[in-house]
Amino acid sequence: MSVATGNIVIKKVSKSRISEIDFSNLAFGQQFSDHMFVCDYKDGKWQQSQVIPFQNISLSPSSKIFHYGQSIFEGMKAYKNENGETLLFRPLENQKRLNISAKRLAIPEFPEESFMEGLEALLKIDKDWIPTTEGSSLYIRPFMLATGNGFHASPSDEYKFVIATSPSGAYFGGEIKVLIEEKYSRSANGGVGFAKAGGNYAGQFYPTQLAKEKGYQQVIWTDDNTHEYIEEAGAMNIFVRIGDTLLTGPTSDRILDGITRKSIITIAEDEGIKVEVRKIKVSELIEASKKGELKEMFGAGTAAVISPIAGFGHRGEDYDLPEMENSYASRLKKRITDIQYGKTEDKFGWRYPVK
Ligand code: PLP
Ligand code: COI
């Protein structure tokens, strides 16, 4: 049966799959909730918004997504507080960034109101899928793909926008050692590095596989021109603590403007930590490490939250980071997750309750 709620047509599953999920043992992004939000673009406009049972998407082999990779995505999370209310964290930032990515990939933008209305309708229907176990949340994956047909290398005339969700645990298991990459580049000036384009991730897999073979879990990308400055990791922005100063690189054409990154800068400053947003040379990290001044490195992102880095490799040498008591990473992680899970006051107005 389908019903209309506001501007959305809703078709519910006849039987929920929720009893199949072991909420005490969740992997990241492996299981999917009962419903998904969908809206198609054709005849020059976005059509009827729908929430429908989670299901396969059927496409012609000539769909442009298969040939020219016109696809973008976002990553967000829904949390449940102690009263069972659903909370989002700065969702309008994701909505805006989706459209920044859309524009760069010549995909039509999706209206803010329809995005929020669709997301909230989906979260209300699937609210029981939001885990409450420590460190878990409902990972939300909004994405758009080119569904129009033809082998001509030009933008599609049809698209699909989907929001799917996955009850998820931690993104990384165990400690992270990173390799500072000097041969391959993730992005270049004038390119699409700042967008969440699917192809940005595909291009990282091979160099990351090579790093894994050498015993590292992630690559830290350096600038494509000189390879002298660290930029970001595959799915996280990077922070470095030298002495008591917290450093992170500036955003650019090549780097994703992370929502966790900008929140961490604000929280760190609020904690009285000195923060510098500036270019960070690999040689500065190595010198600081040799002098014992490189105290911490961590990645920051929605999926990764704050993930401490245990050490890095560069030109065949390994540099280990010390184990810190009361580290910036643990302090900042507690502050941001307490806001996200509704355990503390929302000083910056970042929480968005789904009512
Ligand atoms: N950098 C890249 C390449 C990412 O994929 C992500 C994840 O979204 C981030 C950084 C962190 O961004 P955010 O904090 O908005 O999730
Ligand atoms: C996120 O952190 O939400 C991302 O989109 C990163 C993704 C590659 C897991």
Coordinates of C-alpha atoms and ligand atoms in Angstrom, one line a residue:
M1 CA 0.0 0.0 0.0
S2 CA 1.3 3.5 -0.6
V3 CA 0.4 6.7 1.2
A4 CA 1.4 10.3 0.7
T5 CA 3.0 12.1 3.6
G6 CA 3.6 15.8 2.8
N7 CA 5.3 15.7 -0.7
I8 CA 6.5 12.1 -0.3
V9 CA 4.9 8.9 -1.4
I10 CA 5.6 6.1 1.1
K11 CA 5.5 2.4 0.4
K12 CA 6.4 0.3 3.4
V13 CA 7.9 -3.2 3.6
S14 CA 5.3 -5.9 4.3
K15 CA 7.8 -7.5 6.8
S16 CA 10.7 -5.8 8.5
R17 CA 14.2 -7.5 8.4
I18 CA 15.3 -5.9 11.6
S19 CA 15.2 -9.2 13.6
E20 CA 18.0 -10.5 11.4
I21 CA 20.4 -7.8 12.7
D22 CA 22.8 -8.4 15.6
F23 CA 23.0 -4.9 17.0
S24 CA 25.7 -5.8 19.5
N25 CA 28.1 -6.8 16.7
L26 CA 27.8 -4.3 13.8
A27 CA 30.3 -4.0 11.0
F28 CA 30.5 -0.7 9.1
G29 CA 28.1 -0.4 6.1
Q30 CA 27.3 -4.1 5.6
Q31 CA 23.7 -4.3 6.5
F32 CA 20.9 -2.0 5.3
S33 CA 17.7 -0.8 6.8
D34 CA 14.2 -1.6 5.5
H35 CA 13.6 1.5 3.4
M36 CA 15.4 3.9 1.1
F37 CA 14.5 7.3 -0.2
V38 CA 14.4 7.8 -4.0
C39 CA 13.8 10.6 -6.4
D40 CA 14.4 10.5 -10.2
Y41 CA 15.4 13.4 -12.4
K42 CA 13.9 13.3 -15.9
D43 CA 12.3 15.7 -18.4
G44 CA 14.4 18.5 -16.9
K45 CA 13.2 18.2 -13.3
W46 CA 13.2 16.1 -10.1
Q47 CA 10.1 13.9 -10.0
Q48 CA 8.0 12.5 -7.2
S49 CA 10.0 11.8 -3.9
Q50 CA 9.4 8.4 -2.5
V51 CA 10.3 6.2 0.4
I52 CA 10.2 2.6 -0.7
P53 CA 11.5 -0.8 0.5
F54 CA 15.4 -1.1 0.2
Q55 CA 15.8 -2.8 -3.2
N56 CA 18.1 -3.3 -6.2
I57 CA 18.3 -0.6 -8.9
S58 CA 17.8 -1.9 -12.5
L59 CA 19.6 0.0 -15.2
S60 CA 20.3 -0.4 -18.9
P61 CA 23.9 -1.4 -19.8
S62 CA 24.0 1.9 -21.7
S63 CA 23.4 4.0 -18.5
K64 CA 26.1 6.7 -18.3
I65 CA 27.1 5.8 -14.7
F66 CA 28.7 2.6 -16.1
H67 CA 30.8 4.4 -18.7
Y68 CA 31.6 7.9 -17.5
G69 CA 31.3 7.6 -13.7
Q70 CA 29.0 10.5 -13.1
S71 CA 28.3 9.8 -9.5
I72 CA 28.6 11.6 -6.2
F73 CA 27.7 10.8 -2.6
E74 CA 27.6 12.0 1.0
G75 CA 28.2 10.4 4.4
M76 CA 26.3 11.3 7.5
K77 CA 25.1 9.6 10.7
A78 CA 21.9 9.5 12.8
Y79 CA 22.3 9.0 16.5
K80 CA 19.8 8.1 19.3
N81 CA 19.9 9.9 22.6
E82 CA 18.9 8.5 26.0
N83 CA 15.3 9.4 25.4
G84 CA 15.2 7.5 22.2
E85 CA 15.1 10.7 20.1
T86 CA 16.8 10.8 16.7
L87 CA 19.6 13.3 16.2
L88 CA 21.5 14.4 13.2
F89 CA 24.8 16.4 13.2
R90 CA 25.0 19.5 10.9
P91 CA 22.9 17.8 8.1
L92 CA 22.6 21.0 6.1
E93 CA 26.3 21.0 5.7
N94 CA 26.0 17.6 3.9
Q95 CA 23.1 18.9 1.9
K96 CA 25.1 21.9 0.7
R97 CA 28.2 19.8 -0.1
L98 CA 26.1 17.3 -2.1
N99 CA 25.1 20.2 -4.3
I100 CA 28.7 21.5 -4.5
S101 CA 29.7 18.0 -5.7
A102 CA 26.7 17.9 -8.1
K103 CA 27.6 21.1 -9.8
R104 CA 31.2 20.0 -10.4
L105 CA 30.1 16.7 -11.9
A106 CA 27.4 18.5 -14.1
I107 CA 24.6 16.8 -12.1
P108 CA 21.5 18.8 -11.4
E109 CA 21.3 20.0 -7.8
F110 CA 18.8 18.5 -5.4
P111 CA 16.7 21.1 -3.5
E112 CA 17.5 21.6 0.2
E113 CA 13.8 21.2 1.3
S114 CA 13.3 18.0 -0.5
F115 CA 16.6 16.6 0.8
M116 CA 15.6 17.3 4.4
E117 CA 12.0 16.2 4.0
G118 CA 13.2 12.9 2.4
L119 CA 15.8 12.3 5.0
E120 CA 13.5 12.9 7.9
A121 CA 10.7 10.8 6.4
L122 CA 13.2 7.9 6.0
L123 CA 14.6 8.2 9.5
K124 CA 11.2 8.3 11.0
I125 CA 10.1 5.1 9.3
D126 CA 13.4 3.3 10.1
K127 CA 14.1 4.8 13.5
D128 CA 14.3 1.4 15.1
W129 CA 17.4 0.8 12.9
I130 CA 19.4 3.4 14.8
P131 CA 21.7 1.4 17.1
T132 CA 22.2 2.4 20.7
T133 CA 25.2 0.2 21.3
E134 CA 28.4 2.2 22.2
G135 CA 30.2 3.6 19.2
S136 CA 27.4 2.6 16.8
S137 CA 25.1 4.8 14.7
L138 CA 23.0 4.7 11.6
Y139 CA 25.3 5.5 8.7
I140 CA 23.4 7.5 6.1
R141 CA 24.5 7.4 2.5
P142 CA 22.9 9.9 0.1
F143 CA 24.1 9.4 -3.5
M144 CA 23.3 10.4 -7.0
L145 CA 24.0 8.6 -10.2
A146 CA 23.6 9.1 -14.0
T147 CA 20.8 6.8 -15.2
G148 CA 20.4 8.3 -18.7
N149 CA 21.4 6.1 -21.7
G150 CA 23.9 6.4 -24.4
F151 CA 27.6 6.0 -25.1
H152 CA 28.1 9.6 -26.0
A153 CA 30.6 11.2 -23.5
S154 CA 28.4 13.9 -22.2
P155 CA 26.3 14.5 -19.1
S156 CA 23.3 12.3 -18.6
D157 CA 19.8 13.7 -19.0
E158 CA 18.4 11.4 -16.2
Y159 CA 19.6 10.8 -12.7
K160 CA 18.6 9.0 -9.6
F161 CA 19.0 10.4 -6.0
V162 CA 18.9 7.8 -3.3
I163 CA 19.4 7.8 0.5
A164 CA 20.2 4.4 1.9
T165 CA 21.1 3.7 5.6
S166 CA 23.1 1.1 7.4
P167 CA 23.3 0.4 11.1
S168 CA 27.1 0.5 11.6
G169 CA 29.9 0.1 14.1
A170 CA 33.4 1.5 13.9
Y171 CA 35.0 2.2 10.4
F172 CA 38.5 1.1 11.5
G173 CA 39.4 -1.9 13.7
G174 CA 42.7 -1.7 15.5
E175 CA 45.6 0.8 15.1
I176 CA 46.2 2.8 12.0
K177 CA 49.6 3.1 10.4
V178 CA 49.8 5.4 7.4
L179 CA 52.1 5.7 4.4
I180 CA 53.0 9.1 3.1
E181 CA 52.5 8.8 -0.6
E182 CA 54.9 10.5 -3.0
K183 CA 54.3 8.8 -6.3
Y184 CA 50.5 8.7 -6.8
S185 CA 48.2 11.6 -6.3
R186 CA 44.5 11.7 -5.2
S187 CA 43.7 14.9 -6.8
A188 CA 45.1 17.9 -8.6
N189 CA 44.4 21.7 -8.9
G190 CA 41.3 22.3 -11.0
G191 CA 40.2 18.7 -10.5
V192 CA 37.5 17.1 -8.4
G193 CA 39.3 16.4 -5.1
F194 CA 37.0 18.8 -3.2
A195 CA 33.9 16.9 -4.4
K196 CA 32.7 13.6 -3.1
A197 CA 32.8 12.0 -6.5
G198 CA 32.8 8.2 -6.6
G199 CA 35.8 8.2 -9.0
N200 CA 38.0 9.9 -6.4
Y201 CA 37.8 6.8 -4.3
A202 CA 38.2 4.3 -7.1
G203 CA 41.5 6.1 -8.0
Q204 CA 42.8 5.6 -4.5
F205 CA 42.2 1.9 -4.2
Y206 CA 45.3 0.7 -6.1
P207 CA 47.9 2.9 -4.3
T208 CA 46.2 2.0 -1.0
Q209 CA 46.5 -1.7 -1.9
L210 CA 50.2 -1.2 -2.4
A211 CA 50.5 0.5 0.9
K212 CA 48.5 -2.3 2.6
E213 CA 51.0 -4.9 1.2
K214 CA 53.7 -2.9 3.0
G215 CA 51.8 -3.1 6.3
Y216 CA 50.0 0.3 6.3
Q217 CA 46.2 0.7 6.5
Q218 CA 45.9 4.1 4.9
V219 CA 47.7 6.4 2.6
I220 CA 48.3 10.1 3.4
W221 CA 48.2 12.0 0.2
T222 CA 50.6 14.8 -0.5
D223 CA 50.2 17.7 -3.0
D224 CA 50.3 16.5 -6.6
N225 CA 52.9 19.1 -7.6
T226 CA 55.8 18.8 -5.1
H227 CA 54.7 15.9 -2.8
E228 CA 56.2 18.0 0.0
Y229 CA 53.0 18.8 1.9
I230 CA 50.6 16.4 3.5
E231 CA 46.9 16.8 2.4
E232 CA 44.4 14.2 3.6
A233 CA 43.8 10.5 3.9
G234 CA 41.4 8.4 1.8
A235 CA 38.3 9.0 3.9
M236 CA 39.5 11.5 6.5
N237 CA 41.1 14.9 7.0
I238 CA 44.3 14.9 8.9
F239 CA 45.4 16.7 12.1
V240 CA 48.8 16.8 13.6
R241 CA 50.0 17.9 17.1
I242 CA 53.4 19.4 17.3
G243 CA 54.3 20.4 20.8
D244 CA 50.9 21.6 22.0
T245 CA 49.8 23.2 18.7
L246 CA 47.1 21.4 16.7
L247 CA 47.7 21.7 12.9
T248 CA 45.6 20.9 9.9
G249 CA 46.1 21.8 6.2
P250 CA 43.9 24.4 4.5
T251 CA 41.1 23.1 2.3
S252 CA 41.6 23.6 -1.5
D253 CA 40.5 22.3 -4.9
R254 CA 42.2 19.1 -3.9
I255 CA 40.9 18.5 -0.4
L256 CA 37.4 17.6 0.9
D257 CA 36.0 20.3 3.2
G258 CA 35.2 17.9 6.0
I259 CA 32.4 18.7 8.4
T260 CA 34.2 16.8 11.2
R261 CA 37.4 18.8 10.4
K262 CA 35.7 22.2 10.8
S263 CA 33.8 21.0 13.9
I264 CA 37.1 19.8 15.5
I265 CA 38.8 23.2 14.8
T266 CA 35.9 25.0 16.5
I267 CA 35.9 22.6 19.5
A268 CA 39.7 22.6 19.9
E269 CA 39.7 26.4 19.9
D270 CA 36.9 26.3 22.5
E271 CA 39.1 24.0 24.6
G272 CA 41.8 26.6 24.6
I273 CA 44.0 24.5 22.2
K274 CA 46.1 26.6 19.8
V275 CA 45.1 25.6 16.3
E276 CA 46.9 26.5 13.1
V277 CA 45.4 26.0 9.7
R278 CA 48.3 26.0 7.3
K279 CA 50.3 23.9 4.9
I280 CA 52.2 21.1 6.7
K281 CA 55.5 19.9 5.2
V282 CA 56.4 16.3 5.4
S283 CA 60.0 17.4 6.4
E284 CA 58.4 19.3 9.3
L285 CA 56.7 16.1 10.6
I286 CA 60.0 14.2 10.3
E287 CA 62.0 16.8 12.1
A288 CA 59.4 17.1 14.9
S289 CA 59.3 13.3 15.2
K290 CA 63.1 13.2 15.6
K291 CA 63.0 15.9 18.2
G292 CA 60.2 14.1 20.1
E293 CA 57.8 17.1 19.4
L294 CA 55.4 15.2 17.1
K295 CA 53.0 14.1 19.8
E296 CA 49.9 13.0 17.8
M297 CA 48.4 12.5 14.4
F298 CA 44.8 11.6 13.8
G299 CA 42.2 11.4 11.0
A300 CA 38.8 13.1 11.3
G301 CA 35.7 12.2 9.3
T302 CA 32.1 11.1 9.6
A303 CA 32.7 7.4 9.2
A304 CA 36.1 7.4 11.0
V305 CA 35.0 9.9 13.7
I306 CA 38.5 10.6 15.2
S307 CA 41.0 7.8 14.5
P308 CA 44.4 8.1 16.1
I309 CA 47.4 7.3 13.9
A310 CA 50.0 5.1 15.5
G311 CA 52.8 5.9 13.1
F312 CA 53.7 6.8 9.5
G313 CA 56.1 5.5 6.9
H314 CA 58.1 7.7 4.5
R315 CA 60.8 6.6 2.0
G316 CA 61.3 3.3 3.7
E317 CA 61.6 4.7 7.3
D318 CA 58.9 4.3 10.0
Y319 CA 58.2 7.0 12.5
D320 CA 56.2 5.9 15.5
L321 CA 54.0 8.2 17.6
P322 CA 54.2 8.1 21.4
E323 CA 51.2 6.9 23.4
M324 CA 49.7 10.0 25.0
E325 CA 47.8 10.3 28.3
N326 CA 44.8 12.6 27.9
S327 CA 45.5 13.0 24.2
Y328 CA 43.9 15.8 22.1
A329 CA 42.4 13.0 20.0
S330 CA 40.6 11.4 22.9
R331 CA 39.5 14.8 24.4
L332 CA 38.2 16.0 21.0
K333 CA 36.5 12.7 20.2
K334 CA 34.7 12.8 23.5
R335 CA 33.5 16.4 23.0
I336 CA 32.3 15.8 19.4
T337 CA 30.6 12.4 20.2
D338 CA 28.9 13.8 23.3
I339 CA 27.4 16.5 21.1
Q340 CA 26.4 14.0 18.4
Y341 CA 24.8 11.5 20.8
G342 CA 23.0 14.3 22.8
K343 CA 25.0 13.7 26.0
T344 CA 26.0 17.3 26.5
E345 CA 24.8 20.8 25.8
D346 CA 24.8 21.8 22.1
K347 CA 26.9 24.9 22.5
F348 CA 27.4 25.5 18.8
G349 CA 23.8 24.6 17.6
W350 CA 25.0 21.6 15.6
R351 CA 22.4 19.0 16.6
Y352 CA 19.3 18.6 14.5
P353 CA 16.5 16.6 16.1
V354 CA 14.3 14.6 13.8
K355 CA 10.8 15.0 15.2
Ligands
PLP1 N1 38.2 13.5 3.2 C1 37.6 12.5 2.4 C2 38.3 12.2 1.2 C3 36.4 11.9 2.8 O1 35.9 11.0 2.0 C4 35.8 12.3 4.0 C5 34.6 11.7 4.4 O2 33.5 12.1 4.2 C6 36.4 13.3 4.8 C7 37.6 13.8 4.4 C8 35.8 13.8 6.1 O3 34.7 14.6 5.8 P1 33.4 14.6 6.8 O4 34.0 15.0 8.1 O5 32.5 15.7 6.3 O6 32.8 13.3 6.8
COI2 C1 32.3 9.4 5.4 O1 33.1 9.5 6.3 O2 31.1 9.5 5.6 C2 32.7 9.0 4.1 O3 32.0 9.4 3.2 C3 33.9 8.3 3.8 C4 33.6 7.0 3.1 C5 34.7 6.7 2.1 C6 33.4 5.9 4.1

